[in-house]
Amino acid sequence: MLLEKLKESNYTVVLTGAGMSTESGLPDFRSSGGLWAKEDPSAIASTDALNRNVEKFFEFYRHRVIGLQSCKPHGGHEILAKWEREGLIQSIITQNVDGFHQEAGSKNVVELHGTLQKVHCQSCGKEYNNDKYVNEQYQCECGGKLRPSVVLFGEMLPEEALLKAAEESEKADLFIVFGSSLTVTPANQFPLIAKQNGAHLTIVNMEPTELDLYADETVHGRKIGEILKELHVSLR
Ligand code: NAD
Ligand code: APR
């Protein structure tokens, strides 16, 4: 059904989660081998940790930056970028902070949770490349602490990204989720906004998600990379 919907839809919006990048080698959060299986997210990826558990915070994010730098977008990211160029999809809303959609060539990308490609000073806001963390340089020239430019637990999401994501979701007549458990607010609201505005909702995720009961179509138990490759071949 997804193949037909892709061909006939006028405005297709994609929402991706960590499951989009596991085939690039980055762990997701809530699968058995996920990040939150080993760490308590609120104790490590939160503003509280940045202020009160800073050594552990730096170590955790330095490890994620090093992991990120040793991975790259996979074929599925490249297919989504091709589909944007061919006008098959119009935008991607992502919860991911790896920057892989943009690296693969996607242009219209909304980053709900910021990016781990950059760090910035908690005091003056000056931005740096994430190499600072690789080199264990955690201080800004102004003396302030350098933090990853991601949304930490307990922080508000960037207003502009929220508005753009809502706008895109309202315009969609086809809304496809790739690789998210849809457990986190407000990211998990956008499929519902699209549905309320008459979109066809397809959820592609290895495991069942919290929004399956609202979906017109669910695809579980298969890897996103393989599904995208098959769809791409069939669209030829
Ligand atoms: P949460 O589920 O508690 O809520 C998300 C955040 O967005 C909260 O700060 C909440 O106040 C705000 N929010 C909720 N609904 C909103 C709406 N409709 N409009 C505007 N703001 C709204 O999430 P959390 O546990 O506080 O974590 C904050 C966010 O940071 C989550 O989205 C989480 O996924 C993200 N996060 C990212 C990383 C990372 O490394 N990228 C790590 C941890 C958490
Ligand atoms: N193919 C299909 N599905 C996959 C694949 C794959 N190759 N790899 C993983 N998955 C699925 C998993 O089954 C899991 O249900 O992707 C889903 C990823 O869900 P989460 O780990 O919860 O990640 P996500 O939904 O992106 O988490 C949302 O929570 O902690 C925060 O900021 C973090 O952005 C993240 C947010």
Tab-separated table of N, CA, C and O in Angstrom, residues 1 22 34 66 81 91 105 107 129 132 141 150 153 170 209 211 216:
chain	number	residue	atom	x	y	z
A	1	MET	N	0.848	-1.215	0.000
A	1	MET	CA	0.000	0.000	0.000
A	1	MET	C	0.880	1.261	0.000
A	1	MET	O	0.581	2.237	-0.654
A	22	THR	N	20.383	3.155	12.944
A	22	THR	CA	21.050	1.973	13.510
A	22	THR	C	21.830	1.232	12.422
A	22	THR	O	22.884	0.670	12.677
A	34	GLY	N	19.870	-0.605	23.059
A	34	GLY	CA	19.844	0.855	22.948
A	34	GLY	C	20.577	1.576	24.068
A	34	GLY	O	20.937	0.983	25.088
A	66	ILE	N	32.375	10.660	19.237
A	66	ILE	CA	33.376	9.782	18.597
A	66	ILE	C	32.655	8.713	17.768
A	66	ILE	O	33.001	8.457	16.609
A	81	ALA	N	16.964	11.228	0.325
A	81	ALA	CA	17.461	12.459	-0.314
A	81	ALA	C	17.112	12.464	-1.812
A	81	ALA	O	16.673	13.483	-2.369
A	91	SER	N	9.426	16.792	2.852
A	91	SER	CA	10.253	17.203	4.011
A	91	SER	C	10.476	16.022	4.954
A	91	SER	O	9.757	15.008	4.889
A	105	GLY	N	22.250	14.482	1.679
A	105	GLY	CA	21.767	15.369	0.620
A	105	GLY	C	20.360	15.897	0.803
A	105	GLY	O	19.884	16.692	-0.017
A	107	LYS	N	17.524	18.328	1.929
A	107	LYS	CA	17.604	19.772	2.170
A	107	LYS	C	16.563	20.238	3.191
A	107	LYS	O	16.846	21.008	4.082
A	129	ASN	N	32.714	23.297	16.329
A	129	ASN	CA	32.564	21.948	15.782
A	129	ASN	C	32.684	20.944	16.931
A	129	ASN	O	33.333	21.230	17.942
A	132	LYS	N	35.767	19.569	19.427
A	132	LYS	CA	36.160	20.049	20.761
A	132	LYS	C	36.025	18.912	21.782
A	132	LYS	O	36.885	18.715	22.633
A	141	GLU	N	36.316	29.990	25.027
A	141	GLU	CA	37.344	31.031	25.251
A	141	GLU	C	36.898	31.975	26.373
A	141	GLU	O	37.705	32.542	27.083
A	150	VAL	N	22.338	19.698	21.397
A	150	VAL	CA	21.147	18.844	21.356
A	150	VAL	C	20.166	19.310	22.418
A	150	VAL	O	20.530	20.027	23.351
A	153	PHE	N	17.225	16.287	28.131
A	153	PHE	CA	15.993	15.979	28.876
A	153	PHE	C	15.686	17.126	29.816
A	153	PHE	O	16.567	17.646	30.483
A	170	GLU	N	0.647	19.446	9.038
A	170	GLU	CA	-0.699	19.864	8.611
A	170	GLU	C	-0.860	19.818	7.100
A	170	GLU	O	-1.945	19.621	6.585
A	209	THR	N	4.759	0.337	17.891
A	209	THR	CA	4.970	1.662	18.502
A	209	THR	C	3.710	2.099	19.246
A	209	THR	O	2.648	1.481	19.120
A	211	LEU	N	1.839	4.494	18.664
A	211	LEU	CA	0.784	5.100	17.833
A	211	LEU	C	0.235	4.141	16.788
A	211	LEU	O	-0.522	4.549	15.901
A	216	ASP	N	-2.863	3.982	9.501
A	216	ASP	CA	-3.603	3.304	8.431
A	216	ASP	C	-2.856	2.049	7.997
A	216	ASP	O	-3.435	1.106	7.479
